[in-house]
XYZ file of C-alpha atoms in Angstrom:
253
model
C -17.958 -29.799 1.824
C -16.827 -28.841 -2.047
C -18.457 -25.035 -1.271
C -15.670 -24.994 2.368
C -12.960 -26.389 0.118
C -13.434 -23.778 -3.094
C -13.340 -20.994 -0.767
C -10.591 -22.397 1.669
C -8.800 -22.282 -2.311
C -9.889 -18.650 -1.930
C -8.343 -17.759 1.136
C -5.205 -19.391 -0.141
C -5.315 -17.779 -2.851
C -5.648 -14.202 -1.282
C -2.842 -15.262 1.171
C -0.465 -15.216 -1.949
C -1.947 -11.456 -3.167
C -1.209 -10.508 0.142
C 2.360 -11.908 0.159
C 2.762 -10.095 -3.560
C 1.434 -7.008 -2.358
C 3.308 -7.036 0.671
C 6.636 -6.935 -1.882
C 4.803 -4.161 -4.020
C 4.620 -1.732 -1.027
C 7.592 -1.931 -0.559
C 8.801 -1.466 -3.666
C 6.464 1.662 -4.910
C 7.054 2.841 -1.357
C 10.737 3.190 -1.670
C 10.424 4.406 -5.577
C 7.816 6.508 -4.444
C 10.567 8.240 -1.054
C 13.298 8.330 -3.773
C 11.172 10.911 -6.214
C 10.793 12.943 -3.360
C 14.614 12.905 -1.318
C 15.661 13.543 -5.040
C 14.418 17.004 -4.878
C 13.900 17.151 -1.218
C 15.262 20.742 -0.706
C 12.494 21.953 -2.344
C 9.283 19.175 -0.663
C 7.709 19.619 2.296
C 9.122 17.305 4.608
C 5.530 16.219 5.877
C 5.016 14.923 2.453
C 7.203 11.676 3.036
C 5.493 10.687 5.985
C 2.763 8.502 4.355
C 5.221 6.607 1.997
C 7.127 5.696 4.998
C 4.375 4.308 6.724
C 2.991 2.533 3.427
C 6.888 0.715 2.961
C 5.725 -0.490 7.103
C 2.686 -1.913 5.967
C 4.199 -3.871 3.342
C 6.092 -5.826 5.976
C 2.988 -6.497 7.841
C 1.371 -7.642 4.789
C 4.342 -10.450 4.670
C 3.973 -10.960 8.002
C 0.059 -11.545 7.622
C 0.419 -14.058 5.522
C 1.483 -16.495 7.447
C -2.090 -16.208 9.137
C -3.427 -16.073 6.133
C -2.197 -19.545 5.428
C -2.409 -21.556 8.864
C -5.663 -20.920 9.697
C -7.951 -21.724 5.980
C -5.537 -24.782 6.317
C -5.680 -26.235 9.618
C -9.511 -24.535 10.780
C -8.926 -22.845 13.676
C -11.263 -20.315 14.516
C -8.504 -18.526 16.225
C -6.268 -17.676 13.539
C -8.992 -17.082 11.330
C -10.570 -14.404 13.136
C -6.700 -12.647 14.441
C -6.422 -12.506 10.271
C -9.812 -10.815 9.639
C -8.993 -8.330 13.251
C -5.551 -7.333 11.443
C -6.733 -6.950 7.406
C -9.319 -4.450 9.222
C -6.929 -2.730 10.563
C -4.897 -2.571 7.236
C -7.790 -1.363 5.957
C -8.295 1.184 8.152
C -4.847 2.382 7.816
C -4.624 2.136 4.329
C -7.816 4.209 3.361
C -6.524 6.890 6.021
C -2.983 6.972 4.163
C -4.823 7.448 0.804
C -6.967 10.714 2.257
C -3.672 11.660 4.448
C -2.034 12.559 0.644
C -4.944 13.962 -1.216
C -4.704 16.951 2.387
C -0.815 17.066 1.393
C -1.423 17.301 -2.321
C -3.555 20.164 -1.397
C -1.518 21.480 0.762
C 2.006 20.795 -1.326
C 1.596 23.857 -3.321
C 2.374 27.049 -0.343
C 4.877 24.586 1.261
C 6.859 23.487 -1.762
C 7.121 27.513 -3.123
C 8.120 28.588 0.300
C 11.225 26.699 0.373
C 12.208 27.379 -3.236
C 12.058 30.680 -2.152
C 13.537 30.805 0.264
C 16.913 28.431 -1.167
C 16.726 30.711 -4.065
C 17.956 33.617 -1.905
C 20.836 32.026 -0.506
C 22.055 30.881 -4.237
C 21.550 34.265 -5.395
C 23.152 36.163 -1.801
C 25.760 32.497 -0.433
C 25.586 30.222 -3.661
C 24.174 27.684 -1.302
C 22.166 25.157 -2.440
C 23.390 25.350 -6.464
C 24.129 21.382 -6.731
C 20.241 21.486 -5.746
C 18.913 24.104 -7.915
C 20.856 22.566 -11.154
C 19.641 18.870 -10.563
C 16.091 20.307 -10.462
C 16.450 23.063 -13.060
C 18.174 19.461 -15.727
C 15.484 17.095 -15.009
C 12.854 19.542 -15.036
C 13.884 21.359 -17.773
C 13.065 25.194 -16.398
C 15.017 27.936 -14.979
C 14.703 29.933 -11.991
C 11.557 30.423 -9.849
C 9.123 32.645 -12.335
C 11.257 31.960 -15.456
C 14.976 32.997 -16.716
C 14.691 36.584 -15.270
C 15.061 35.235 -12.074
C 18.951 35.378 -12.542
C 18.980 38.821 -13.700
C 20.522 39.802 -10.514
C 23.348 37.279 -11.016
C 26.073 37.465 -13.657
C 25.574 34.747 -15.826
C 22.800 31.799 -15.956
C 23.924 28.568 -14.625
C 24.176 25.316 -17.645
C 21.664 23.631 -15.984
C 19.143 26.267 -17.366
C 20.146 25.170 -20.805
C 19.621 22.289 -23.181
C 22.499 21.115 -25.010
C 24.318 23.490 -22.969
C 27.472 21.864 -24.337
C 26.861 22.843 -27.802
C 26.684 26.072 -30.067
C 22.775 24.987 -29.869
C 22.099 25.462 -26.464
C 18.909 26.361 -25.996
C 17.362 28.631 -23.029
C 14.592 26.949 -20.789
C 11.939 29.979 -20.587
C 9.744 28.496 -18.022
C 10.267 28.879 -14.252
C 10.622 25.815 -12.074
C 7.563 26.936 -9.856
C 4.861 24.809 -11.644
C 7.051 21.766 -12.926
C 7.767 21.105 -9.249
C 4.468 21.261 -7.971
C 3.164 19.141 -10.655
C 5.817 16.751 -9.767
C 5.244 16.695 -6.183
C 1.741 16.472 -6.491
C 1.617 13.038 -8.806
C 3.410 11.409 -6.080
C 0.857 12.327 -3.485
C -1.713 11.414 -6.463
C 0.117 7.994 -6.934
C 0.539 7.518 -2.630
C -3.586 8.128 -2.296
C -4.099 5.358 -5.539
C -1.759 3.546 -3.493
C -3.847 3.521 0.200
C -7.099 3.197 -1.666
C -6.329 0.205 -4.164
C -4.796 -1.186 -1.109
C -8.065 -0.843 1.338
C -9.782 -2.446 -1.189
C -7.702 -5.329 -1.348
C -8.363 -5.632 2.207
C -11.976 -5.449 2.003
C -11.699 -8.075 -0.707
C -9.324 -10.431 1.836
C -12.350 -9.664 4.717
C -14.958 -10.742 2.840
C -13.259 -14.229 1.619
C -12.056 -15.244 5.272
C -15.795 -13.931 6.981
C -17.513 -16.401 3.975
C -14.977 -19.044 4.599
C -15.098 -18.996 8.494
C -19.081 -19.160 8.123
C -18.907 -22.157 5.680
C -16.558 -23.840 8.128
C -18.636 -23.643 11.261
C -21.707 -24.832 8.814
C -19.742 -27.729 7.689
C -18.655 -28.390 11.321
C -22.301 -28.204 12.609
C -23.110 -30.855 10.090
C -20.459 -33.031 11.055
C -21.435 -32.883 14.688
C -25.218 -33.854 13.414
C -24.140 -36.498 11.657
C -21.638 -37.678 14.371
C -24.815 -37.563 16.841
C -27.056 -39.622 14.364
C -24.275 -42.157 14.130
C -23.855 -42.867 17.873
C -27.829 -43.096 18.018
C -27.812 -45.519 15.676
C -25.438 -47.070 17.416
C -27.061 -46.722 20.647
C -30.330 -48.472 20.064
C -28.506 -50.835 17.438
C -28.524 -54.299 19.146
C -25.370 -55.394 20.799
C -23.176 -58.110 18.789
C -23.783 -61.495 18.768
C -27.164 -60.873 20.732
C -29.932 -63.227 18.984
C -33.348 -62.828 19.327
C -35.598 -66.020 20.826
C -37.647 -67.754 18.591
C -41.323 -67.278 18.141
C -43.192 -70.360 19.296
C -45.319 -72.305 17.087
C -48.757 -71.023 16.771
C -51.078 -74.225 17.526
C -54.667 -74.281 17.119
């Protein structure tokens, strides 16, 4: 009976992870969207798909924990098992999201130099996309594509190329924007695959407590029923109340 209670604790106490990491989905997820609508111009637009889905399972982790709680607490089978039938589905789905971006960080690369080609042509030939390029060419600290001779068919560079740009000691950035943007696209996909994995295991964790606890609940309830049954035999061949047995005669010889 101590053993069902410690790991009905357990379940509790994996209920309130779950609630936790429910919030922290969210929260990465959305940090984790931001980095990449920040420079989106230039990111594949598959490449949000599995933070999206990630923020979703957060609410489903908040939602799961009202199972979580209701069915350790009040032992029914029912809710214990729907719990364990949805964390393997999370798990499922949360493994898959963590291999889903290690194939877009591999893939990232083509895609992401494909479109900063491509918008690099119309700021050269239309000036489109020059809010874009200077927000990317600041935070990144690079110029251009290759490097600064990218703008060698253009007049002048923009600031954003520059540090202290402001100043009498601005300073040229020499390197292209090419491999800072990859780099940066591809620790997001790192951090979204951490994400889905560290998550799966979570749920693995969460299986295993509810499978031990739902097998140390129908122990304990099999041994209630066997002593329930030994009680009402006892009671059965017990004699009835206020029933006295005759007296022995006297033995005479």
């Amino acid at each position: 009976m101590a053993s069902l209670k410690v790991k009905e604790a357990l379940c509790l106490v994996y209920s309130g992870l779950l609630f936790i990491s429910g919030l922290v989905l969210m929260g990465v997820a959305a940090y984790l969207l931001f980095k990449l609508f920040y420079h989106y111009t230039f990111v594949p637009s598959g490449s949000v798909g599995p933070f999206f889905v990630v923020f979703l399972l957060g609410i489903v982790h908040l939602l799961l924990t009202w199972l979580g709680v209701k069915g350790p607490t009040r032992e029914h089978n029912f809710h214990i098992v729907l719990f364990m039938l949805f964390t393997l589905l999370l798990l499922v789905a949360e493994f898959a999201i963590g291999v889903w971006a290690i194939i877009l960080w591999d893939e990232v690369e083509v895609g992401a130099l494909n479109l900063m080609s491509a918008s690099f042509e119309e700021l050269i030939a239309l000036n489109y996309y020059r809010k874009d390029w200077n927000k990317l060419q600041s935070q990144l600290h690079c110029c251009g594509i290759s490097g600064v001779q990218d703008y060698n068919r253009t007049e002048s560079y923009p600031t954003s190329c520059f540090q202290n740009a402001d100043t009498d000691l601005a300073i040229r950035y020499p390197d292209g924007c090419k491999a800072p943007l990859i780099r940066y696209v591809k620790r997001v996909m790192i951090d979204g695959a951490i994400l889905g994995f560290v998550c799966a295991l979570l749920q693995a964790v969460g299986l295993f407590t509810f499978y031990s606890f739902l097998r140390a609940l129908r122990a304990a309830r099999a041994e209630r029923l066997a002593r329930r049954v030994a009680m009402q035999r006892e009671l059965a061949n017990a004699p009835p109340v206020g029933f006295v047995a005759p007296a022995t005669p006297p033995v005479t010889t």
